């Protein structure tokens, strides 16, 4: 099985040449190389999180949102800021707190003394990349303010719907070890995140490199001084999305995705398995990963590579499984081993 955290697969390195027999168009190859340069630019600021960088790029290609989970200090916020700068996209940050109101996210009507009427003042959600920092620190009422934005790419205030910029992606962070003063995300909102990426503490060599950079004067608040420069814009990203969406999928692979989903619903450790939205999400990310790897159609390897980050947050486990310490990742890896792979 391909490991997403390595950023490589059978086709070679991320952004490499097409697989044998593939006839990738010159423009697609150029777009893949540009996205590889995006990774290199992010790497100037973030060390040891290559898998998360790849996951964010896949989410952008598949028009999805990302939930970043990790302990404090593993560069979740820096990762999103660096990516937005490398892509030359607008980004805004919301620090979620218990007293945050829905209007603080979406915007609200304010009185204009000059006109004598009310005008709409856009909230921070009107951006390309929205960093929702510590999203689980705000009550469900405010969390739900993002539901329409994430699903419909629009915000409705006072009966008027307003479109969000395109591209639009929510990159939300949460701390998995702190529960005091937090509110669990509703299942309906969790299901709207395309990927859930876990950021671990970097390996020893990577952590030494982090310290070496700081000793040399690296300032995480000044990405321009760190040398992070824009290498891709919205127009190129739209073209890359179209190319990724054009990747083929034969009937056997589609049936394989469905069989995997049905296996989650029949698992004795799972109370609620993956829905059809989860199967379409897996297909979209597998297409993006296949295109990045230079393939013209997805294979079971691409499906398996994306299965855990796409489905880990969509499973509702039975209480007895949680008491036994069984996790969603382990269940999904077991299912991959059990379901027959099409040849």
C-alpha atoms as a printed R data frame, in Angstrom:
    type eleno elety resid chain resno       x      y       z
1   ATOM     1    CA   UNK     A     1   0.000  0.000   0.000
2   ATOM     2    CA   UNK     A     2   1.239  3.481  -0.794
3   ATOM     3    CA   UNK     A     3   2.026  5.648   2.217
4   ATOM     4    CA   UNK     A     4   0.604  9.119   1.722
5   ATOM     5    CA   UNK     A     5   3.078 10.566   4.212
6   ATOM     6    CA   UNK     A     6   5.995  9.811   1.881
7   ATOM     7    CA   UNK     A     7   4.548 11.713  -1.066
8   ATOM     8    CA   UNK     A     8   5.578  8.949  -3.454
9   ATOM     9    CA   UNK     A     9   4.049  5.940  -5.116
10  ATOM    10    CA   UNK     A    10   4.775  3.417  -7.834
11  ATOM    11    CA   UNK     A    11   5.028  6.157 -10.447
12  ATOM    12    CA   UNK     A    12   7.967  7.815  -8.690
13  ATOM    13    CA   UNK     A    13   8.276 11.059  -6.796
14  ATOM    14    CA   UNK     A    14   5.476 13.563  -6.428
15  ATOM    15    CA   UNK     A    15   5.199 15.653  -9.588
16  ATOM    16    CA   UNK     A    16   7.277 13.171 -11.569
17  ATOM    17    CA   UNK     A    17   6.844 11.793 -15.030
18  ATOM    18    CA   UNK     A    18   3.966  9.664 -16.198
19  ATOM    19    CA   UNK     A    19   3.808  5.930 -15.633
20  ATOM    20    CA   UNK     A    20   4.930  3.620 -18.487
21  ATOM    21    CA   UNK     A    21   2.508  3.831 -21.381
22  ATOM    22    CA   UNK     A    22   0.869  6.988 -20.095
23  ATOM    23    CA   UNK     A    23   0.556  9.907 -22.514
24  ATOM    24    CA   UNK     A    24   0.315 12.879 -20.157
25  ATOM    25    CA   UNK     A    25  -0.257 16.183 -21.930
26  ATOM    26    CA   UNK     A    26   2.514 18.762 -21.737
27  ATOM    27    CA   UNK     A    27   0.300 21.191 -19.831
28  ATOM    28    CA   UNK     A    28  -0.579 18.553 -17.229
29  ATOM    29    CA   UNK     A    29   3.096 17.743 -16.764
30  ATOM    30    CA   UNK     A    30   3.852 21.444 -16.295
31  ATOM    31    CA   UNK     A    31   1.069 21.770 -13.716
32  ATOM    32    CA   UNK     A    32   2.378 18.758 -11.800
33  ATOM    33    CA   UNK     A    33   5.845 20.274 -11.767
34  ATOM    34    CA   UNK     A    34   4.399 23.571 -10.516
35  ATOM    35    CA   UNK     A    35   2.636 21.767  -7.666
36  ATOM    36    CA   UNK     A    36   5.898 20.002  -6.851
37  ATOM    37    CA   UNK     A    37   7.492 23.445  -6.563
38  ATOM    38    CA   UNK     A    38   4.670 24.408  -4.182
39  ATOM    39    CA   UNK     A    39   5.768 21.582  -1.923
40  ATOM    40    CA   UNK     A    40   9.349 22.813  -2.129
41  ATOM    41    CA   UNK     A    41   8.289 26.332  -1.177
42  ATOM    42    CA   UNK     A    42   6.285 25.088   1.818
43  ATOM    43    CA   UNK     A    43   9.315 23.032   2.813
44  ATOM    44    CA   UNK     A    44  11.264 26.266   3.292
45  ATOM    45    CA   UNK     A    45   9.095 26.961   6.348
46  ATOM    46    CA   UNK     A    46   7.743 23.568   7.465
47  ATOM    47    CA   UNK     A    47   9.924 20.537   8.170
48  ATOM    48    CA   UNK     A    48   8.869 16.908   8.519
49  ATOM    49    CA   UNK     A    49   5.204 17.235   7.476
50  ATOM    50    CA   UNK     A    50   5.397 16.162   3.819
51  ATOM    51    CA   UNK     A    51   2.321 13.951   4.090
52  ATOM    52    CA   UNK     A    52   0.185 16.817   5.376
53  ATOM    53    CA   UNK     A    53   1.419 19.100   2.578
54  ATOM    54    CA   UNK     A    54   0.463 16.479   0.003
55  ATOM    55    CA   UNK     A    55  -2.925 16.021   1.657
56  ATOM    56    CA   UNK     A    56  -3.671 19.744   1.501
57  ATOM    57    CA   UNK     A    57  -2.747 19.864  -2.188
58  ATOM    58    CA   UNK     A    58  -4.989 16.867  -2.880
59  ATOM    59    CA   UNK     A    59  -7.832 18.607  -1.037
60  ATOM    60    CA   UNK     A    60  -7.364 21.712  -3.193
61  ATOM    61    CA   UNK     A    61  -7.454 19.593  -6.356
62  ATOM    62    CA   UNK     A    62 -10.545 17.695  -5.177
63  ATOM    63    CA   UNK     A    63 -12.357 20.850  -3.987
64  ATOM    64    CA   UNK     A    64 -12.535 19.635  -0.391
65  ATOM    65    CA   UNK     A    65 -11.824 20.771   3.148
66  ATOM    66    CA   UNK     A    66  -9.230 19.495   5.606
67  ATOM    67    CA   UNK     A    67  -9.252 18.826   9.334
68  ATOM    68    CA   UNK     A    68  -5.716 19.017  10.763
69  ATOM    69    CA   UNK     A    69  -5.276 17.248  14.080
70  ATOM    70    CA   UNK     A    70  -2.134 17.367  16.160
71  ATOM    71    CA   UNK     A    71  -0.697 18.396  19.494
72  ATOM    72    CA   UNK     A    72   0.288 22.057  19.930
73  ATOM    73    CA   UNK     A    73   3.521 23.094  18.262
74  ATOM    74    CA   UNK     A    74   3.669 20.777  15.232
75  ATOM    75    CA   UNK     A    75   3.263 23.633  12.699
76  ATOM    76    CA   UNK     A    76  -0.421 23.223  11.810
77  ATOM    77    CA   UNK     A    77  -0.991 26.962  11.432
78  ATOM    78    CA   UNK     A    78   2.393 27.583   9.803
79  ATOM    79    CA   UNK     A    79   1.639 24.850   7.279
80  ATOM    80    CA   UNK     A    80  -1.571 26.513   6.107
81  ATOM    81    CA   UNK     A    81   0.001 29.974   5.980
82  ATOM    82    CA   UNK     A    82   2.963 28.704   3.980
83  ATOM    83    CA   UNK     A    83   0.742 26.883   1.501
84  ATOM    84    CA   UNK     A    84  -1.430 29.932   0.891
85  ATOM    85    CA   UNK     A    85   1.660 32.075   0.256
86  ATOM    86    CA   UNK     A    86   3.144 29.523  -2.152
87  ATOM    87    CA   UNK     A    87  -0.174 29.431  -4.039
88  ATOM    88    CA   UNK     A    88  -0.602 33.224  -4.051
89  ATOM    89    CA   UNK     A    89  -4.093 32.838  -2.586
90  ATOM    90    CA   UNK     A    90  -5.875 35.025  -0.065
91  ATOM    91    CA   UNK     A    91  -6.095 33.544   3.406
92  ATOM    92    CA   UNK     A    92  -7.781 34.596   6.632
93  ATOM    93    CA   UNK     A    93  -7.637 33.159  10.120
94  ATOM    94    CA   UNK     A    94 -10.390 32.735  12.702
95  ATOM    95    CA   UNK     A    95  -9.383 31.927  16.258
96  ATOM    96    CA   UNK     A    96 -12.369 29.929  17.505
97  ATOM    97    CA   UNK     A    97 -13.299 30.736  21.105
98  ATOM    98    CA   UNK     A    98 -16.350 29.969  23.275
99  ATOM    99    CA   UNK     A    99 -17.750 33.492  22.826
100 ATOM   100    CA   UNK     A   100 -17.410 33.567  19.018
101 ATOM   101    CA   UNK     A   101 -20.739 34.236  17.273
102 ATOM   102    CA   UNK     A   102 -21.899 32.993  13.816
103 ATOM   103    CA   UNK     A   103 -21.847 36.555  12.464
104 ATOM   104    CA   UNK     A   104 -18.159 36.772  13.387
105 ATOM   105    CA   UNK     A   105 -17.571 34.015  10.823
106 ATOM   106    CA   UNK     A   106 -19.991 34.737   7.995
107 ATOM   107    CA   UNK     A   107 -20.395 38.508   8.306
108 ATOM   108    CA   UNK     A   108 -23.439 40.535   9.276
109 ATOM   109    CA   UNK     A   109 -25.601 43.533   8.448
110 ATOM   110    CA   UNK     A   110 -24.363 46.815   9.905
111 ATOM   111    CA   UNK     A   111 -26.005 50.206   9.904
112 ATOM   112    CA   UNK     A   112 -24.493 52.766   7.519
113 ATOM   113    CA   UNK     A   113 -25.083 56.280   8.862
114 ATOM   114    CA   UNK     A   114 -24.317 57.856   5.482
115 ATOM   115    CA   UNK     A   115 -26.969 55.941   3.555
116 ATOM   116    CA   UNK     A   116 -29.377 55.449   6.445
117 ATOM   117    CA   UNK     A   117 -29.641 51.752   5.664
118 ATOM   118    CA   UNK     A   118 -28.035 48.422   6.477
119 ATOM   119    CA   UNK     A   119 -25.139 47.062   4.448
120 ATOM   120    CA   UNK     A   120 -23.516 43.643   4.553
121 ATOM   121    CA   UNK     A   121 -20.022 43.488   5.980
122 ATOM   122    CA   UNK     A   122 -18.224 40.360   4.843
123 ATOM   123    CA   UNK     A   123 -16.799 38.038   7.475
124 ATOM   124    CA   UNK     A   124 -13.455 36.247   7.286
125 ATOM   125    CA   UNK     A   125 -15.091 33.299   5.506
126 ATOM   126    CA   UNK     A   126 -14.904 35.341   2.287
127 ATOM   127    CA   UNK     A   127 -11.415 34.186   1.335
128 ATOM   128    CA   UNK     A   128  -9.643 31.414  -0.597
129 ATOM   129    CA   UNK     A   129  -8.132 29.514   2.327
130 ATOM   130    CA   UNK     A   130  -9.870 29.880   5.692
131 ATOM   131    CA   UNK     A   131  -7.768 28.810   8.657
132 ATOM   132    CA   UNK     A   132 -10.249 27.773  11.347
133 ATOM   133    CA   UNK     A   133  -7.887 27.542  14.296
134 ATOM   134    CA   UNK     A   134  -8.989 25.277  17.166
135 ATOM   135    CA   UNK     A   135 -12.431 24.826  15.639
136 ATOM   136    CA   UNK     A   136 -13.576 22.620  18.513
137 ATOM   137    CA   UNK     A   137 -13.260 25.462  21.033
138 ATOM   138    CA   UNK     A   138 -16.486 27.132  19.898
139 ATOM   139    CA   UNK     A   139 -20.041 25.885  20.587
140 ATOM   140    CA   UNK     A   140 -22.009 23.976  17.884
141 ATOM   141    CA   UNK     A   141 -24.070 27.104  17.109
142 ATOM   142    CA   UNK     A   142 -20.985 28.844  15.774
143 ATOM   143    CA   UNK     A   143 -19.495 25.691  14.263
144 ATOM   144    CA   UNK     A   144 -22.659 25.315  12.202
145 ATOM   145    CA   UNK     A   145 -22.042 28.735  10.629
146 ATOM   146    CA   UNK     A   146 -19.514 26.969   8.413
147 ATOM   147    CA   UNK     A   147 -21.856 24.213   7.193
148 ATOM   148    CA   UNK     A   148 -23.406 26.142   4.298
149 ATOM   149    CA   UNK     A   149 -20.052 27.650   3.351
150 ATOM   150    CA   UNK     A   150 -18.364 24.256   3.245
151 ATOM   151    CA   UNK     A   151 -21.117 22.484   1.303
152 ATOM   152    CA   UNK     A   152 -22.656 25.152  -0.938
153 ATOM   153    CA   UNK     A   153 -19.728 27.589  -1.205
154 ATOM   154    CA   UNK     A   154 -22.048 30.418  -0.235
155 ATOM   155    CA   UNK     A   155 -23.285 32.338   2.818
156 ATOM   156    CA   UNK     A   156 -26.938 33.281   3.416
157 ATOM   157    CA   UNK     A   157 -27.607 36.333   5.594
158 ATOM   158    CA   UNK     A   158 -31.010 37.997   5.923
159 ATOM   159    CA   UNK     A   159 -32.415 35.841   3.118
160 ATOM   160    CA   UNK     A   160 -29.706 36.780   0.610
161 ATOM   161    CA   UNK     A   161 -27.163 34.220  -0.603
162 ATOM   162    CA   UNK     A   162 -23.666 35.452  -1.374
163 ATOM   163    CA   UNK     A   163 -21.133 33.361  -3.250
164 ATOM   164    CA   UNK     A   164 -17.711 32.708  -1.761
165 ATOM   165    CA   UNK     A   165 -14.497 33.138  -3.751
166 ATOM   166    CA   UNK     A   166 -13.268 30.264  -5.878
167 ATOM   167    CA   UNK     A   167 -11.166 28.414  -4.875
168 ATOM   168    CA   UNK     A   168 -12.427 28.110  -1.307
169 ATOM   169    CA   UNK     A   169 -11.157 25.644   1.274
170 ATOM   170    CA   UNK     A   170 -11.504 25.380   5.045
171 ATOM   171    CA   UNK     A   171  -8.408 24.153   6.849
172 ATOM   172    CA   UNK     A   172  -9.485 23.560  10.444
173 ATOM   173    CA   UNK     A   173  -7.201 22.589  13.301
174 ATOM   174    CA   UNK     A   174  -7.942 20.852  16.572
175 ATOM   175    CA   UNK     A   175  -5.981 19.504  19.511
176 ATOM   176    CA   UNK     A   176  -6.641 15.776  20.123
177 ATOM   177    CA   UNK     A   177  -5.448 15.680  23.745
178 ATOM   178    CA   UNK     A   178  -7.275 18.625  25.326
179 ATOM   179    CA   UNK     A   179 -10.960 18.263  26.182
180 ATOM   180    CA   UNK     A   180 -11.629 20.956  28.785
181 ATOM   181    CA   UNK     A   181 -13.482 23.862  27.191
182 ATOM   182    CA   UNK     A   182 -13.936 22.092  23.866
183 ATOM   183    CA   UNK     A   183 -17.002 20.960  21.922
184 ATOM   184    CA   UNK     A   184 -16.926 17.838  19.766
185 ATOM   185    CA   UNK     A   185 -17.677 18.515  16.111
186 ATOM   186    CA   UNK     A   186 -21.121 17.262  15.037
187 ATOM   187    CA   UNK     A   187 -21.066 14.228  12.758
188 ATOM   188    CA   UNK     A   188 -22.719 16.247   9.987
189 ATOM   189    CA   UNK     A   189 -19.850 18.713  10.017
190 ATOM   190    CA   UNK     A   190 -17.158 16.056  10.291
191 ATOM   191    CA   UNK     A   191 -18.586 14.403   7.179
192 ATOM   192    CA   UNK     A   192 -18.076 17.633   5.234
193 ATOM   193    CA   UNK     A   193 -14.327 17.482   5.692
194 ATOM   194    CA   UNK     A   194 -12.777 15.690   2.748
195 ATOM   195    CA   UNK     A   195  -9.670 14.661   4.694
196 ATOM   196    CA   UNK     A   196  -8.587 14.341   8.282
197 ATOM   197    CA   UNK     A   197  -4.807 14.623   8.484
198 ATOM   198    CA   UNK     A   198  -2.854 13.867  11.635
199 ATOM   199    CA   UNK     A   199   0.355 15.795  12.246
200 ATOM   200    CA   UNK     A   200   2.792 13.949  14.471
201 ATOM   201    CA   UNK     A   201   5.875 15.233  16.251
202 ATOM   202    CA   UNK     A   202   8.651 15.178  13.625
203 ATOM   203    CA   UNK     A   203  11.441 12.605  13.604
204 ATOM   204    CA   UNK     A   204  14.709 13.405  15.346
205 ATOM   205    CA   UNK     A   205  16.536 14.532  12.204
206 ATOM   206    CA   UNK     A   206  13.636 16.770  11.197
207 ATOM   207    CA   UNK     A   207  13.457 18.309  14.666
208 ATOM   208    CA   UNK     A   208  17.193 18.999  14.564
209 ATOM   209    CA   UNK     A   209  16.649 20.759  11.216
210 ATOM   210    CA   UNK     A   210  13.894 22.876  12.793
211 ATOM   211    CA   UNK     A   211  16.289 24.015  15.506
212 ATOM   212    CA   UNK     A   212  19.058 24.628  12.972
213 ATOM   213    CA   UNK     A   213  16.787 26.968  11.016
214 ATOM   214    CA   UNK     A   214  15.718 28.849  14.124
215 ATOM   215    CA   UNK     A   215  19.347 29.151  15.207
216 ATOM   216    CA   UNK     A   216  20.088 30.681  11.795
217 ATOM   217    CA   UNK     A   217  17.410 33.334  12.322
218 ATOM   218    CA   UNK     A   218  14.268 31.750  10.855
219 ATOM   219    CA   UNK     A   219  11.130 33.684  11.849
220 ATOM   220    CA   UNK     A   220   7.883 31.729  11.342
221 ATOM   221    CA   UNK     A   221   5.950 35.007  11.323
222 ATOM   222    CA   UNK     A   222   7.879 36.327   8.303
223 ATOM   223    CA   UNK     A   223   7.465 33.846   5.478
224 ATOM   224    CA   UNK     A   224   8.778 36.281   2.881
225 ATOM   225    CA   UNK     A   225  12.098 36.507   4.717
226 ATOM   226    CA   UNK     A   226  12.133 32.708   4.839
227 ATOM   227    CA   UNK     A   227  12.065 32.716   1.030
228 ATOM   228    CA   UNK     A   228   8.536 31.342   0.502
229 ATOM   229    CA   UNK     A   229   7.462 32.777  -2.854
230 ATOM   230    CA   UNK     A   230   4.283 32.294  -4.937
231 ATOM   231    CA   UNK     A   231   4.709 29.709  -7.695
232 ATOM   232    CA   UNK     A   232   1.101 28.988  -8.641
233 ATOM   233    CA   UNK     A   233  -2.052 31.089  -8.948
234 ATOM   234    CA   UNK     A   234  -5.799 30.533  -9.016
235 ATOM   235    CA   UNK     A   235  -5.915 30.100 -12.817
236 ATOM   236    CA   UNK     A   236  -3.315 27.309 -12.761
237 ATOM   237    CA   UNK     A   237  -5.079 25.671  -9.825
238 ATOM   238    CA   UNK     A   238  -8.361 25.635 -11.766
239 ATOM   239    CA   UNK     A   239  -6.578 23.981 -14.699
240 ATOM   240    CA   UNK     A   240  -5.015 21.384 -12.392
241 ATOM   241    CA   UNK     A   241  -8.436 20.642 -10.886
242 ATOM   242    CA   UNK     A   242  -9.913 20.045 -14.328
243 ATOM   243    CA   UNK     A   243  -7.031 17.741 -15.257
244 ATOM   244    CA   UNK     A   244  -7.390 15.746 -12.036
245 ATOM   245    CA   UNK     A   245 -11.157 15.408 -12.535
246 ATOM   246    CA   UNK     A   246 -10.567 13.968 -16.019
247 ATOM   247    CA   UNK     A   247  -8.670 10.948 -14.648
248 ATOM   248    CA   UNK     A   248 -10.517  7.760 -15.531
249 ATOM   249    CA   UNK     A   249 -11.934  5.071 -13.257
250 ATOM   250    CA   UNK     A   250 -12.965  1.662 -14.576
251 ATOM   251    CA   UNK     A   251 -15.951 -0.281 -13.295
252 ATOM   252    CA   UNK     A   252 -13.870 -2.716 -11.256
253 ATOM   253    CA   UNK     A   253 -12.221  0.064  -9.237
254 ATOM   254    CA   UNK     A   254 -15.573  1.770  -8.652
255 ATOM   255    CA   UNK     A   255 -16.997 -1.518  -7.401
256 ATOM   256    CA   UNK     A   256 -13.918 -1.918  -5.172
257 ATOM   257    CA   UNK     A   257 -14.622  1.449  -3.508
258 ATOM   258    CA   UNK     A   258 -18.226  0.413  -2.870
259 ATOM   259    CA   UNK     A   259 -17.131 -2.946  -1.442
260 ATOM   260    CA   UNK     A   260 -14.776 -1.180   0.959
261 ATOM   261    CA   UNK     A   261 -17.564  1.148   2.091
262 ATOM   262    CA   UNK     A   262 -19.989 -1.741   2.594
263 ATOM   263    CA   UNK     A   263 -17.351 -3.530   4.658
264 ATOM   264    CA   UNK     A   264 -17.228 -0.570   7.069
265 ATOM   265    CA   UNK     A   265 -21.001 -0.796   7.523
266 ATOM   266    CA   UNK     A   266 -20.759 -4.518   8.328
267 ATOM   267    CA   UNK     A   267 -17.803 -4.294  10.709
268 ATOM   268    CA   UNK     A   268 -18.727 -5.485  14.240
269 ATOM   269    CA   UNK     A   269 -16.714 -2.596  15.709
270 ATOM   270    CA   UNK     A   270 -18.548  0.115  13.740
271 ATOM   271    CA   UNK     A   271 -21.926  1.592  14.685
272 ATOM   272    CA   UNK     A   272 -22.232  3.743  11.551
273 ATOM   273    CA   UNK     A   273 -20.118  3.143   8.472
274 ATOM   274    CA   UNK     A   274 -19.171  5.247   5.475
275 ATOM   275    CA   UNK     A   275 -21.996  6.957   3.564
276 ATOM   276    CA   UNK     A   276 -22.204  7.495  -0.216
277 ATOM   277    CA   UNK     A   277 -20.677 10.934   0.367
278 ATOM   278    CA   UNK     A   278 -17.630  9.122   1.708
279 ATOM   279    CA   UNK     A   279 -17.354  6.945  -1.405
280 ATOM   280    CA   UNK     A   280 -17.488  9.960  -3.722
281 ATOM   281    CA   UNK     A   281 -14.872 11.685  -1.549
282 ATOM   282    CA   UNK     A   282 -12.577  8.668  -1.835
283 ATOM   283    CA   UNK     A   283 -13.031  8.622  -5.613
284 ATOM   284    CA   UNK     A   284 -12.204 12.338  -5.924
285 ATOM   285    CA   UNK     A   285  -9.054 12.088  -3.813
286 ATOM   286    CA   UNK     A   286  -7.915  8.919  -5.583
287 ATOM   287    CA   UNK     A   287  -8.260 10.766  -8.894
288 ATOM   288    CA   UNK     A   288  -6.213 13.674  -7.579
289 ATOM   289    CA   UNK     A   289  -3.503 11.367  -6.249
290 ATOM   290    CA   UNK     A   290  -3.416  9.387  -9.511
291 ATOM   291    CA   UNK     A   291  -3.084 12.580 -11.561
292 ATOM   292    CA   UNK     A   292  -0.304 13.893  -9.332
293 ATOM   293    CA   UNK     A   293   1.492 10.584  -9.844
294 ATOM   294    CA   UNK     A   294   1.143 10.744 -13.637
295 ATOM   295    CA   UNK     A   295  -1.590  8.135 -14.168
296 ATOM   296    CA   UNK     A   296  -4.474  8.464 -16.611
297 ATOM   297    CA   UNK     A   297  -6.812  6.308 -14.500
298 ATOM   298    CA   UNK     A   298  -6.972  5.306 -10.859
299 ATOM   299    CA   UNK     A   299  -5.794  1.940  -9.570
300 ATOM   300    CA   UNK     A   300  -6.589  0.074  -6.328
301 ATOM   301    CA   UNK     A   301  -3.266  1.391  -4.959
302 ATOM   302    CA   UNK     A   302  -4.513  4.982  -5.265
303 ATOM   303    CA   UNK     A   303  -7.743  4.038  -3.492
304 ATOM   304    CA   UNK     A   304  -5.868  2.322  -0.665
305 ATOM   305    CA   UNK     A   305  -3.482  5.256  -0.260
306 ATOM   306    CA   UNK     A   306  -6.312  7.702   0.324
307 ATOM   307    CA   UNK     A   307  -8.729  5.475   2.254
308 ATOM   308    CA   UNK     A   308  -7.554  6.140   5.820
309 ATOM   309    CA   UNK     A   309  -7.312  9.969   5.683
310 ATOM   310    CA   UNK     A   310 -10.636 10.199   3.799
311 ATOM   311    CA   UNK     A   311 -12.622  7.793   5.986
312 ATOM   312    CA   UNK     A   312 -11.038  7.883   9.470
313 ATOM   313    CA   UNK     A   313 -13.345 10.679  10.680
314 ATOM   314    CA   UNK     A   314 -16.494  9.253   9.074
315 ATOM   315    CA   UNK     A   315 -16.732  6.085  11.178
316 ATOM   316    CA   UNK     A   316 -18.773  6.003  14.381
317 ATOM   317    CA   UNK     A   317 -17.405  3.221  16.539
318 ATOM   318    CA   UNK     A   318 -19.370  1.106  18.992
319 ATOM   319    CA   UNK     A   319 -18.761  1.929  22.666
320 ATOM   320    CA   UNK     A   320 -17.256 -1.488  23.353
321 ATOM   321    CA   UNK     A   321 -14.707 -0.976  20.556
322 ATOM   322    CA   UNK     A   322 -13.676  2.378  22.006
323 ATOM   323    CA   UNK     A   323 -13.342  0.841  25.470
324 ATOM   324    CA   UNK     A   324 -11.036 -1.805  24.012
325 ATOM   325    CA   UNK     A   325  -8.886  0.901  22.423
326 ATOM   326    CA   UNK     A   326  -9.751 -0.007  18.837
327 ATOM   327    CA   UNK     A   327  -9.240  2.995  16.539
328 ATOM   328    CA   UNK     A   328 -10.748  3.910  13.193
329 ATOM   329    CA   UNK     A   329  -7.371  3.713  11.446
330 ATOM   330    CA   UNK     A   330  -6.822  0.132  12.573
331 ATOM   331    CA   UNK     A   331 -10.325 -0.890  11.494
332 ATOM   332    CA   UNK     A   332  -9.838  0.639   8.044
333 ATOM   333    CA   UNK     A   333  -6.459 -1.039   7.533
334 ATOM   334    CA   UNK     A   334  -8.010 -4.350   8.528
335 ATOM   335    CA   UNK     A   335 -10.811 -3.845   6.015
336 ATOM   336    CA   UNK     A   336  -8.280 -3.135   3.257
337 ATOM   337    CA   UNK     A   337  -6.646 -6.482   4.021
338 ATOM   338    CA   UNK     A   338  -9.980 -8.329   3.945
339 ATOM   339    CA   UNK     A   339 -11.704 -6.916   0.857
340 ATOM   340    CA   UNK     A   340 -10.702 -8.572  -2.399
341 ATOM   341    CA   UNK     A   341  -8.673 -6.340  -4.690
342 ATOM   342    CA   UNK     A   342  -9.692 -6.313  -8.391
343 ATOM   343    CA   UNK     A   343  -6.992 -7.601 -10.680
